[in-house]
mmCIF file of C-alpha atoms in Angstrom:
data_model
loop_
_atom_site.group_PDB
_atom_site.id
_atom_site.type_symbol
_atom_site.label_atom_id
_atom_site.label_comp_id
_atom_site.label_asym_id
_atom_site.label_seq_id
_atom_site.Cartn_x
_atom_site.Cartn_y
_atom_site.Cartn_z
ATOM 1 C CA MET A 15 -3.567 -7.231 -23.567
ATOM 2 C CA ASP A 16 -0.298 -9.323 -22.078
ATOM 3 C CA PHE A 17 1.153 -7.684 -18.842
ATOM 4 C CA ASN A 18 3.747 -10.506 -18.558
ATOM 5 C CA LEU A 19 7.599 -10.285 -19.616
ATOM 6 C CA THR A 20 9.108 -12.732 -21.845
ATOM 7 C CA GLU A 21 12.009 -15.075 -21.084
ATOM 8 C CA GLU A 22 14.396 -12.915 -23.054
ATOM 9 C CA HIS A 23 13.060 -9.735 -21.330
ATOM 10 C CA LEU A 24 13.467 -11.183 -17.825
ATOM 11 C CA MET A 25 16.883 -12.381 -18.767
ATOM 12 C CA ILE A 26 17.942 -8.962 -19.816
ATOM 13 C CA GLN A 27 16.513 -7.364 -16.741
ATOM 14 C CA GLN A 28 18.254 -9.654 -14.690
ATOM 15 C CA ALA A 29 21.597 -9.135 -16.399
ATOM 16 C CA ALA A 30 20.923 -5.334 -16.033
ATOM 17 C CA ARG A 31 20.331 -5.555 -12.424
ATOM 18 C CA ASP A 32 23.268 -8.039 -11.842
ATOM 19 C CA PHE A 33 25.635 -5.332 -13.487
ATOM 20 C CA ALA A 34 24.085 -2.389 -11.383
ATOM 21 C CA GLN A 35 24.556 -4.281 -8.247
ATOM 22 C CA THR A 36 28.198 -5.783 -8.969
ATOM 23 C CA GLU A 37 29.687 -2.903 -10.877
ATOM 24 C CA LEU A 38 27.446 0.410 -10.069
ATOM 25 C CA LEU A 39 26.587 0.091 -6.523
ATOM 26 C CA PRO A 40 30.529 0.198 -5.111
ATOM 27 C CA GLY A 41 32.038 3.389 -5.420
ATOM 28 C CA VAL A 42 28.493 4.981 -6.296
ATOM 29 C CA ILE A 43 28.436 7.284 -3.020
ATOM 30 C CA GLU A 44 32.152 8.364 -3.839
ATOM 31 C CA ARG A 45 31.376 9.200 -7.533
ATOM 32 C CA ASP A 46 28.669 11.117 -6.692
ATOM 33 C CA GLU A 47 30.708 12.981 -3.934
ATOM 34 C CA HIS A 48 33.605 13.912 -6.171
ATOM 35 C CA SER A 49 31.539 14.238 -9.426
ATOM 36 C CA ILE A 50 33.593 11.469 -10.923
ATOM 37 C CA PHE A 51 32.517 10.010 -14.607
ATOM 38 C CA PRO A 52 31.903 6.266 -14.511
ATOM 39 C CA ALA A 53 34.455 5.646 -17.362
ATOM 40 C CA GLU A 54 35.260 2.143 -16.294
ATOM 41 C CA GLN A 55 31.300 1.213 -15.626
ATOM 42 C CA VAL A 56 30.727 2.800 -18.634
ATOM 43 C CA LYS A 57 33.251 0.887 -20.890
ATOM 44 C CA LYS A 58 31.693 -2.127 -19.464
ATOM 45 C CA MET A 59 28.148 -1.497 -20.049
ATOM 46 C CA GLY A 60 28.820 -0.799 -23.735
ATOM 47 C CA GLU A 61 30.961 -4.630 -23.882
ATOM 48 C CA LEU A 62 27.440 -5.639 -22.565
ATOM 49 C CA GLY A 63 25.359 -4.155 -25.207
ATOM 50 C CA PHE A 64 23.934 -1.519 -23.137
ATOM 51 C CA LEU A 65 24.844 1.623 -25.179
ATOM 52 C CA GLY A 66 23.329 0.605 -28.319
ATOM 53 C CA MET A 67 20.486 -1.776 -27.355
ATOM 54 C CA MET A 68 18.137 -1.286 -30.063
ATOM 55 C CA VAL A 69 20.308 -0.586 -33.055
ATOM 56 C CA ASP A 70 20.413 -3.069 -35.740
ATOM 57 C CA PRO A 71 23.126 -5.936 -35.179
ATOM 58 C CA LYS A 72 24.553 -4.965 -38.664
ATOM 59 C CA TYR A 73 25.785 -1.934 -36.890
ATOM 60 C CA GLY A 74 26.972 -3.223 -34.019
ATOM 61 C CA GLY A 75 24.030 -3.099 -31.755
ATOM 62 C CA ALA A 76 21.952 -5.819 -29.730
ATOM 63 C CA GLY A 77 18.837 -5.308 -31.911
ATOM 64 C CA LEU A 78 16.316 -5.474 -28.809
ATOM 65 C CA ASP A 79 13.212 -4.138 -28.670
ATOM 66 C CA SER A 80 12.139 -1.038 -26.515
ATOM 67 C CA VAL A 81 10.882 -2.702 -23.754
ATOM 68 C CA SER A 82 14.215 -4.687 -23.497
ATOM 69 C CA TYR A 83 15.736 -1.088 -23.111
ATOM 70 C CA VAL A 84 13.463 0.312 -20.322
ATOM 71 C CA LEU A 85 13.985 -2.686 -18.190
ATOM 72 C CA ALA A 86 17.282 -2.074 -18.100
ATOM 73 C CA MET A 87 17.280 1.370 -17.660
ATOM 74 C CA GLU A 88 15.088 1.043 -14.487
ATOM 75 C CA GLU A 89 17.824 -1.808 -13.207
ATOM 76 C CA ILE A 90 20.607 0.871 -13.914
ATOM 77 C CA ALA A 91 18.619 3.601 -12.493
ATOM 78 C CA LYS A 92 17.877 1.979 -9.252
ATOM 79 C CA VAL A 93 21.532 2.383 -8.436
ATOM 80 C CA ASP A 94 23.178 4.854 -10.215
ATOM 81 C CA ALA A 95 20.762 7.449 -11.851
ATOM 82 C CA SER A 96 24.052 9.166 -13.771
ATOM 83 C CA ALA A 97 24.762 6.154 -15.137
ATOM 84 C CA ALA A 98 21.537 5.817 -16.182
ATOM 85 C CA VAL A 99 21.652 9.033 -18.199
ATOM 86 C CA ILE A 100 24.905 8.900 -20.033
ATOM 87 C CA MET A 101 23.109 5.331 -21.254
ATOM 88 C CA SER A 102 19.850 6.989 -21.997
ATOM 89 C CA VAL A 103 21.440 9.816 -24.253
ATOM 90 C CA ASN A 104 23.550 7.184 -26.004
ATOM 91 C CA ASN A 105 20.672 5.079 -26.592
ATOM 92 C CA SER A 106 17.444 7.054 -27.046
ATOM 93 C CA LEU A 107 19.062 10.236 -28.695
ATOM 94 C CA VAL A 108 22.378 9.949 -30.364
ATOM 95 C CA CYS A 109 22.116 6.174 -31.708
ATOM 96 C CA ALA A 110 18.214 6.276 -32.329
ATOM 97 C CA GLY A 111 18.733 9.567 -34.592
ATOM 98 C CA LEU A 112 21.522 8.318 -36.554
ATOM 99 C CA GLU A 113 19.959 4.725 -37.111
ATOM 100 C CA LYS A 114 16.472 6.481 -38.352
ATOM 101 C CA TYR A 115 17.837 9.153 -40.349
ATOM 102 C CA GLY A 116 21.525 8.971 -40.831
ATOM 103 C CA THR A 117 22.932 7.956 -44.166
ATOM 104 C CA GLU A 118 24.531 4.512 -44.493
ATOM 105 C CA GLU A 119 27.886 6.282 -44.601
ATOM 106 C CA GLN A 120 26.866 7.981 -41.362
ATOM 107 C CA LYS A 121 26.179 4.780 -39.805
ATOM 108 C CA VAL A 122 29.047 3.056 -40.479
ATOM 109 C CA LYS A 123 31.222 5.837 -39.758
ATOM 110 C CA TYR A 124 29.328 7.158 -36.537
ATOM 111 C CA LEU A 125 26.440 4.868 -35.506
ATOM 112 C CA THR A 126 28.799 1.768 -35.302
ATOM 113 C CA PRO A 127 31.151 2.517 -32.637
ATOM 114 C CA LEU A 128 28.549 4.207 -30.855
ATOM 115 C CA ALA A 129 26.202 1.264 -30.653
ATOM 116 C CA LYS A 130 29.367 -1.095 -29.728
ATOM 117 C CA GLY A 131 30.236 1.260 -26.693
ATOM 118 C CA GLU A 132 33.835 2.051 -27.895
ATOM 119 C CA VAL A 133 32.411 5.676 -27.421
ATOM 120 C CA ILE A 134 29.820 7.678 -26.385
ATOM 121 C CA GLY A 135 27.690 10.664 -28.130
ATOM 122 C CA ALA A 136 25.800 13.815 -27.143
ATOM 123 C CA PHE A 137 22.791 15.541 -28.282
ATOM 124 C CA CYS A 138 23.303 19.142 -28.601
ATOM 125 C CA LEU A 139 20.143 21.283 -28.387
ATOM 126 C CA SER A 140 19.832 23.484 -25.544
ATOM 127 C CA GLU A 141 21.265 26.924 -25.385
ATOM 128 C CA PRO A 142 21.189 29.785 -22.654
ATOM 129 C CA GLU A 143 17.863 30.876 -24.357
ATOM 130 C CA ALA A 144 16.757 27.822 -26.270
ATOM 131 C CA GLY A 145 16.001 25.158 -23.666
ATOM 132 C CA SER A 146 12.325 24.100 -24.254
ATOM 133 C CA ASP A 147 12.196 26.448 -27.094
ATOM 134 C CA ALA A 148 13.851 24.507 -29.686
ATOM 135 C CA THR A 149 12.766 27.184 -32.135
ATOM 136 C CA SER A 150 15.002 29.560 -31.065
ATOM 137 C CA GLN A 151 18.477 28.291 -31.815
ATOM 138 C CA ARG A 152 21.340 30.784 -31.875
ATOM 139 C CA THR A 153 24.040 28.514 -33.003
ATOM 140 C CA THR A 154 24.423 29.012 -36.423
ATOM 141 C CA ALA A 155 25.467 26.942 -39.153
ATOM 142 C CA ILE A 156 26.015 29.002 -42.240
ATOM 143 C CA ASP A 157 26.340 27.140 -45.392
ATOM 144 C CA MET A 158 29.654 27.606 -47.256
ATOM 145 C CA GLY A 159 29.166 25.207 -50.398
ATOM 146 C CA ASP A 160 30.919 22.172 -49.314
ATOM 147 C CA HIS A 161 30.993 22.800 -45.505
ATOM 148 C CA TYR A 162 28.972 24.428 -42.811
ATOM 149 C CA LEU A 163 30.725 27.195 -40.666
ATOM 150 C CA VAL A 164 29.238 26.447 -36.713
ATOM 151 C CA ASN A 165 29.358 29.191 -34.180
ATOM 152 C CA GLY A 166 27.543 29.531 -31.073
ATOM 153 C CA THR A 167 27.114 28.101 -27.314
ATOM 154 C CA LYS A 168 25.510 24.651 -26.401
ATOM 155 C CA ASN A 169 24.127 24.436 -22.864
ATOM 156 C CA TRP A 170 23.930 21.477 -20.396
ATOM 157 C CA ILE A 171 24.863 19.072 -22.468
ATOM 158 C CA THR A 172 25.221 15.460 -21.327
ATOM 159 C CA ASN A 173 28.103 13.363 -22.074
ATOM 160 C CA GLY A 174 29.843 16.976 -23.165
ATOM 161 C CA GLY A 175 33.273 16.018 -22.096
ATOM 162 C CA THR A 176 33.725 12.553 -22.646
ATOM 163 C CA ALA A 177 31.539 12.127 -25.932
ATOM 164 C CA SER A 178 33.375 11.879 -29.261
ATOM 165 C CA THR A 179 30.230 12.172 -31.413
ATOM 166 C CA TYR A 180 27.983 15.231 -30.990
ATOM 167 C CA LEU A 181 24.655 15.523 -32.776
ATOM 168 C CA VAL A 182 24.442 19.520 -33.007
ATOM 169 C CA ILE A 183 21.169 21.219 -34.101
ATOM 170 C CA ALA A 184 21.725 24.655 -35.282
ATOM 171 C CA GLN A 185 19.812 27.570 -37.405
ATOM 172 C CA THR A 186 21.213 27.850 -41.388
ATOM 173 C CA ASP A 187 18.671 30.356 -42.530
ATOM 174 C CA ALA A 188 16.543 32.059 -39.638
ATOM 175 C CA SER A 189 14.138 33.528 -42.219
ATOM 176 C CA LYS A 190 12.716 30.187 -42.600
ATOM 177 C CA GLY A 191 12.034 29.801 -38.742
ATOM 178 C CA HIS A 192 11.998 26.350 -37.577
ATOM 179 C CA LYS A 193 12.517 24.931 -41.273
ATOM 180 C CA GLY A 194 15.711 26.448 -41.378
ATOM 181 C CA ILE A 195 17.417 24.457 -38.978
ATOM 182 C CA ASN A 196 19.525 21.482 -39.258
ATOM 183 C CA VAL A 197 21.671 18.607 -37.271
ATOM 184 C CA LEU A 198 25.051 18.377 -37.976
ATOM 185 C CA ILE A 199 27.499 15.377 -36.696
ATOM 186 C CA VAL A 200 30.517 17.501 -34.929
ATOM 187 C CA GLU A 201 33.539 15.319 -33.786
ATOM 188 C CA LYS A 202 35.600 15.906 -31.135
ATOM 189 C CA GLY A 203 38.915 17.530 -32.321
ATOM 190 C CA MET A 204 37.721 19.761 -34.994
ATOM 191 C CA PRO A 205 39.353 22.927 -35.082
ATOM 192 C CA GLY A 206 37.009 25.470 -33.147
ATOM 193 C CA PHE A 207 35.413 23.138 -31.129
ATOM 194 C CA GLU A 208 36.128 23.863 -27.334
ATOM 195 C CA VAL A 209 34.433 21.894 -24.585
ATOM 196 C CA GLY A 210 33.591 24.233 -21.847
ATOM 197 C CA PRO A 211 33.968 23.517 -17.685
ATOM 198 C CA LYS A 212 32.171 21.171 -15.967
ATOM 199 C CA GLU A 213 28.938 21.787 -14.555
ATOM 200 C CA LYS A 214 28.676 21.902 -10.917
ATOM 201 C CA LYS A 215 25.135 20.302 -10.154
ATOM 202 C CA MET A 216 22.879 19.319 -7.467
ATOM 203 C CA GLY A 217 22.306 15.673 -8.575
ATOM 204 C CA ILE A 218 23.438 13.229 -11.332
ATOM 205 C CA ARG A 219 26.731 14.463 -10.247
ATOM 206 C CA GLY A 220 28.569 11.187 -11.828
ATOM 207 C CA SER A 221 27.388 12.375 -15.452
ATOM 208 C CA ASP A 222 29.668 15.117 -16.964
ATOM 209 C CA THR A 223 27.348 18.210 -18.135
ATOM 210 C CA HIS A 224 29.406 20.849 -19.978
ATOM 211 C CA THR A 225 28.847 23.974 -22.124
ATOM 212 C CA LEU A 226 29.929 23.752 -25.821
ATOM 213 C CA LEU A 227 31.722 26.543 -27.548
ATOM 214 C CA PHE A 228 31.779 26.720 -31.268
ATOM 215 C CA ASN A 229 34.062 28.935 -33.239
ATOM 216 C CA ASP A 230 34.180 28.869 -37.069
ATOM 217 C CA VAL A 231 34.131 24.929 -36.519
ATOM 218 C CA LYS A 232 34.185 23.497 -40.063
ATOM 219 C CA VAL A 233 32.029 20.828 -40.808
ATOM 220 C CA PRO A 234 31.400 19.137 -43.926
ATOM 221 C CA LYS A 235 28.175 19.057 -45.791
ATOM 222 C CA GLU A 236 28.019 14.893 -45.363
ATOM 223 C CA ASN A 237 27.875 15.364 -41.926
ATOM 224 C CA ARG A 238 24.212 16.825 -42.047
ATOM 225 C CA ILE A 239 21.500 14.514 -41.152
ATOM 226 C CA GLY A 240 18.530 14.532 -43.552
ATOM 227 C CA GLU A 241 17.782 17.171 -46.182
ATOM 228 C CA ASP A 242 18.104 21.197 -45.732
ATOM 229 C CA GLY A 243 16.036 22.077 -43.210
ATOM 230 C CA PHE A 244 15.295 18.810 -41.193
ATOM 231 C CA GLY A 245 17.036 19.809 -38.019
ATOM 232 C CA PHE A 246 14.037 20.765 -35.979
ATOM 233 C CA ALA A 247 11.909 17.899 -37.291
ATOM 234 C CA PHE A 248 14.998 15.603 -36.298
ATOM 235 C CA ALA A 249 14.809 17.316 -32.796
ATOM 236 C CA MET A 250 11.299 16.741 -31.964
ATOM 237 C CA SER A 251 11.416 13.213 -33.531
ATOM 238 C CA THR A 252 14.084 12.052 -31.631
ATOM 239 C CA LEU A 253 12.812 13.822 -28.032
ATOM 240 C CA ASN A 254 9.752 11.762 -28.566
ATOM 241 C CA GLY A 255 11.688 8.778 -28.131
ATOM 242 C CA GLY A 256 14.232 10.257 -25.787
ATOM 243 C CA ARG A 257 11.179 10.735 -22.994
ATOM 244 C CA ILE A 258 10.596 7.318 -22.789
ATOM 245 C CA GLY A 259 14.304 6.831 -21.763
ATOM 246 C CA ILE A 260 14.322 9.475 -19.189
ATOM 247 C CA ALA A 261 10.887 8.241 -17.927
ATOM 248 C CA SER A 262 12.523 4.816 -17.338
ATOM 249 C CA GLN A 263 15.583 6.770 -15.615
ATOM 250 C CA ALA A 264 12.793 8.083 -13.377
ATOM 251 C CA LEU A 265 10.824 5.125 -12.960
ATOM 252 C CA GLY A 266 14.472 3.413 -11.662
ATOM 253 C CA ILE A 267 14.851 6.190 -9.051
ATOM 254 C CA ALA A 268 11.391 5.708 -7.704
ATOM 255 C CA GLN A 269 11.760 2.013 -7.461
ATOM 256 C CA GLY A 270 15.328 1.976 -6.002
ATOM 257 C CA SER A 271 14.124 4.568 -3.295
ATOM 258 C CA TYR A 272 10.778 2.572 -2.587
ATOM 259 C CA GLU A 273 12.791 -0.729 -2.116
ATOM 260 C CA LEU A 274 15.206 1.156 0.244
ATOM 261 C CA ALA A 275 12.500 2.203 2.393
ATOM 262 C CA LEU A 276 10.742 -1.009 2.623
ATOM 263 C CA LYS A 277 14.079 -2.649 3.394
ATOM 264 C CA TYR A 278 14.957 -0.083 6.221
ATOM 265 C CA ALA A 279 10.888 -0.202 7.746
ATOM 266 C CA GLN A 280 11.596 -4.052 8.072
ATOM 267 C CA GLU A 281 14.993 -3.524 9.809
ATOM 268 C CA ARG A 282 14.317 -0.100 11.905
ATOM 269 C CA VAL A 283 12.864 -0.828 15.468
ATOM 270 C CA ALA A 284 10.990 2.086 17.195
ATOM 271 C CA PHE A 285 8.422 1.809 20.220
ATOM 272 C CA GLY A 286 9.429 -2.178 20.130
ATOM 273 C CA LYS A 287 8.611 -3.139 16.679
ATOM 274 C CA PRO A 288 9.966 -2.520 13.355
ATOM 275 C CA ILE A 289 8.485 1.010 12.061
ATOM 276 C CA PHE A 290 6.752 -1.433 9.120
ATOM 277 C CA GLN A 291 4.161 -2.150 11.817
ATOM 278 C CA HIS A 292 3.035 1.142 12.306
ATOM 279 C CA GLN A 293 0.345 2.216 10.095
ATOM 280 C CA ALA A 294 1.885 5.135 9.323
ATOM 281 C CA ILE A 295 4.662 4.037 7.842
ATOM 282 C CA ALA A 296 3.169 1.107 6.219
ATOM 283 C CA PHE A 297 0.680 3.354 4.336
ATOM 284 C CA LYS A 298 3.236 5.423 2.915
ATOM 285 C CA LEU A 299 5.149 2.547 1.630
ATOM 286 C CA ALA A 300 1.790 1.590 0.149
ATOM 287 C CA ASP A 301 1.455 4.704 -1.551
ATOM 288 C CA MET A 302 4.805 4.344 -2.692
ATOM 289 C CA HIS A 303 3.997 1.257 -4.372
ATOM 290 C CA VAL A 304 1.074 2.044 -5.961
ATOM 291 C CA LYS A 305 2.537 5.441 -7.395
ATOM 292 C CA THR A 306 5.576 3.216 -8.770
ATOM 293 C CA THR A 307 3.688 0.486 -10.264
ATOM 294 C CA ALA A 308 1.295 3.009 -12.380
ATOM 295 C CA ALA A 309 4.170 4.577 -13.624
ATOM 296 C CA ARG A 310 5.798 1.514 -14.832
ATOM 297 C CA LEU A 311 2.631 0.713 -16.500
ATOM 298 C CA LEU A 312 2.678 3.984 -18.241
ATOM 299 C CA VAL A 313 6.261 3.498 -19.152
ATOM 300 C CA HIS A 314 5.833 0.151 -20.698
ATOM 301 C CA LYS A 315 2.635 1.430 -22.456
ATOM 302 C CA ALA A 316 4.950 3.707 -24.366
ATOM 303 C CA ALA A 317 7.780 1.602 -24.947
ATOM 304 C CA VAL A 318 5.007 -1.209 -26.488
ATOM 305 C CA GLU A 319 3.568 1.715 -28.701
ATOM 306 C CA LYS A 320 7.225 2.756 -29.760
ATOM 307 C CA ASP A 321 7.795 -0.784 -30.802
ATOM 308 C CA GLN A 322 4.553 -1.161 -32.690
ATOM 309 C CA GLY A 323 5.672 2.064 -34.872
ATOM 310 C CA LEU A 324 2.698 3.855 -33.645
ATOM 311 C CA ASP A 325 2.991 8.188 -32.868
ATOM 312 C CA ILE A 326 4.307 8.024 -29.471
ATOM 313 C CA ALA A 327 4.380 11.718 -28.810
ATOM 314 C CA HIS A 328 1.452 11.100 -26.576
ATOM 315 C CA SER A 329 2.094 8.402 -24.685
ATOM 316 C CA GLY A 330 5.788 9.625 -24.187
ATOM 317 C CA ALA A 331 5.031 12.472 -22.875
ATOM 318 C CA MET A 332 2.812 11.127 -20.270
ATOM 319 C CA ALA A 333 4.872 8.697 -19.307
ATOM 320 C CA LYS A 334 7.881 11.131 -18.886
ATOM 321 C CA LEU A 335 5.446 13.467 -16.547
ATOM 322 C CA TYR A 336 4.037 11.301 -14.336
ATOM 323 C CA ALA A 337 7.169 9.026 -13.829
ATOM 324 C CA SER A 338 9.427 12.217 -12.925
ATOM 325 C CA GLU A 339 6.991 13.528 -10.321
ATOM 326 C CA VAL A 340 6.669 9.877 -8.947
ATOM 327 C CA ALA A 341 10.547 9.742 -8.905
ATOM 328 C CA LEU A 342 10.644 12.865 -6.835
ATOM 329 C CA GLU A 343 7.624 12.245 -4.339
ATOM 330 C CA VAL A 344 8.930 8.635 -3.792
ATOM 331 C CA ALA A 345 12.420 9.390 -2.988
ATOM 332 C CA ASN A 346 11.169 12.178 -0.982
ATOM 333 C CA ASP A 347 9.219 9.629 1.032
ATOM 334 C CA ALA A 348 12.052 7.007 1.382
ATOM 335 C CA VAL A 349 13.857 10.110 2.977
ATOM 336 C CA GLN A 350 11.063 10.603 5.535
ATOM 337 C CA ILE A 351 10.987 6.840 6.392
ATOM 338 C CA HIS A 352 14.672 6.435 7.096
ATOM 339 C CA GLY A 353 14.355 9.543 9.487
ATOM 340 C CA GLY A 354 17.754 11.134 10.276
ATOM 341 C CA ASN A 355 19.337 8.368 8.356
ATOM 342 C CA GLY A 356 17.738 9.440 5.215
ATOM 343 C CA TYR A 357 19.740 12.410 5.283
ATOM 344 C CA VAL A 358 23.255 10.822 5.362
ATOM 345 C CA ALA A 359 25.084 9.508 2.401
ATOM 346 C CA GLU A 360 25.696 6.432 2.917
ATOM 347 C CA TYR A 361 21.647 5.273 2.950
ATOM 348 C CA HIS A 362 21.511 6.444 -0.338
ATOM 349 C CA VAL A 363 18.088 7.918 -0.459
ATOM 350 C CA GLU A 364 19.485 11.467 0.049
ATOM 351 C CA ARG A 365 21.439 11.082 -3.528
ATOM 352 C CA MET A 366 18.272 9.703 -5.182
ATOM 353 C CA MET A 367 15.892 12.254 -3.730
ATOM 354 C CA ARG A 368 18.646 15.197 -5.306
ATOM 355 C CA ASP A 369 18.809 12.979 -8.836
ATOM 356 C CA SER A 370 15.065 12.880 -9.195
ATOM 357 C CA LYS A 371 14.717 16.426 -9.498
ATOM 358 C CA ILE A 372 16.388 16.625 -12.973
ATOM 359 C CA THR A 373 13.843 13.974 -14.420
ATOM 360 C CA GLN A 374 11.202 16.641 -14.243
ATOM 361 C CA ILE A 375 13.668 19.214 -16.405
ATOM 362 C CA TYR A 376 15.535 17.552 -19.250
ATOM 363 C CA GLU A 377 13.815 16.114 -22.151
ATOM 364 C CA GLY A 378 11.521 19.114 -21.644
ATOM 365 C CA THR A 379 10.371 20.298 -18.389
ATOM 366 C CA SER A 380 7.099 19.260 -16.870
ATOM 367 C CA GLU A 381 5.110 22.048 -18.161
ATOM 368 C CA ILE A 382 6.444 21.180 -21.825
ATOM 369 C CA GLN A 383 4.930 17.460 -21.243
ATOM 370 C CA ARG A 384 1.717 18.789 -20.355
ATOM 371 C CA ILE A 385 1.406 21.189 -23.164
ATOM 372 C CA VAL A 386 2.414 17.605 -25.777
ATOM 373 C CA ILE A 387 -0.468 15.986 -23.802
ATOM 374 C CA SER A 388 -3.047 18.774 -23.700
ATOM 375 C CA ARG A 389 -2.674 18.902 -27.492
ATOM 376 C CA GLY A 390 -2.962 15.448 -27.971
ATOM 377 C CA LEU A 391 -6.844 15.484 -26.150
ATOM 378 C CA VAL A 392 -8.352 16.971 -29.034
ATOM 379 C CA LYS A 393 -8.371 15.462 -32.526
#
């Protein structure tokens, strides 16, 4: 068991850290305040290979391992959780799903530009009545012979307005239950496909979250991923990997909050000495550091198991559950350590506290993760 990072891992970590500090940190408060999508920054992320990190180079990706990915995700999320979730969806859900299950033609046509960062993608599973319950799809994809006719609504879709490629989970045959669900590649601009208004959110305001509307959208049969009825299995498999991405985002929020609090505690003077020298603050920082380190170990363990080809349903759920709870706890403590300044935008921690909450919700709520974990306890 080796806990040391390789030289390549350290280089990737440093590259992501440099990008976050030089490209994401300037303007991050303004983007949050005005819900501005970081278009220029995302373009540069693509140029640096951060949007297709684990994709085979023959499809335009960087060909890196999952550990490299979570290291980069943590550094990005430490500064801008909105940019991190854009990166996570493109890598963990869209690119990963296409590369693992797509046909060669689908990989060449769709995966390559996504991995290169020339375009970004969206994963469309959640609906008004089918969030965590993925079997209750109301969006339909009726088999019309050479194409599917898609009708329905998708909610809370990250990259909903800026994506060009959408992986849409829809019900083809309700009588078959979860075995009647398919996943289709929908392109922006297809007749009948409409992007709804942007959501106004508590956190991750820089990412664009939209409702998507499908009204008799004609999707060619060749845009189906996998065999007929494979959609539910596709979604569950892809989400297992997606949880590692969200866990690393949560870890980044926690680590970023801790670092800001530690720096502030060494600079802020109260009662004649830096507040770090007061035991109440020092102990709080110690707990924050322990929680964040423990979360990192869980995230890295899940990433290593993914690279080894092991079943990551259990380890991914544990990493996502714990890291997301730590993110909220540590960000809250960071605000407390900052005192009144913690409530002010310029100190960043109030934004990080708002951003942390969503990590407990998307890719399956904390309650869903506990269900997954508990099912893995009995063999």
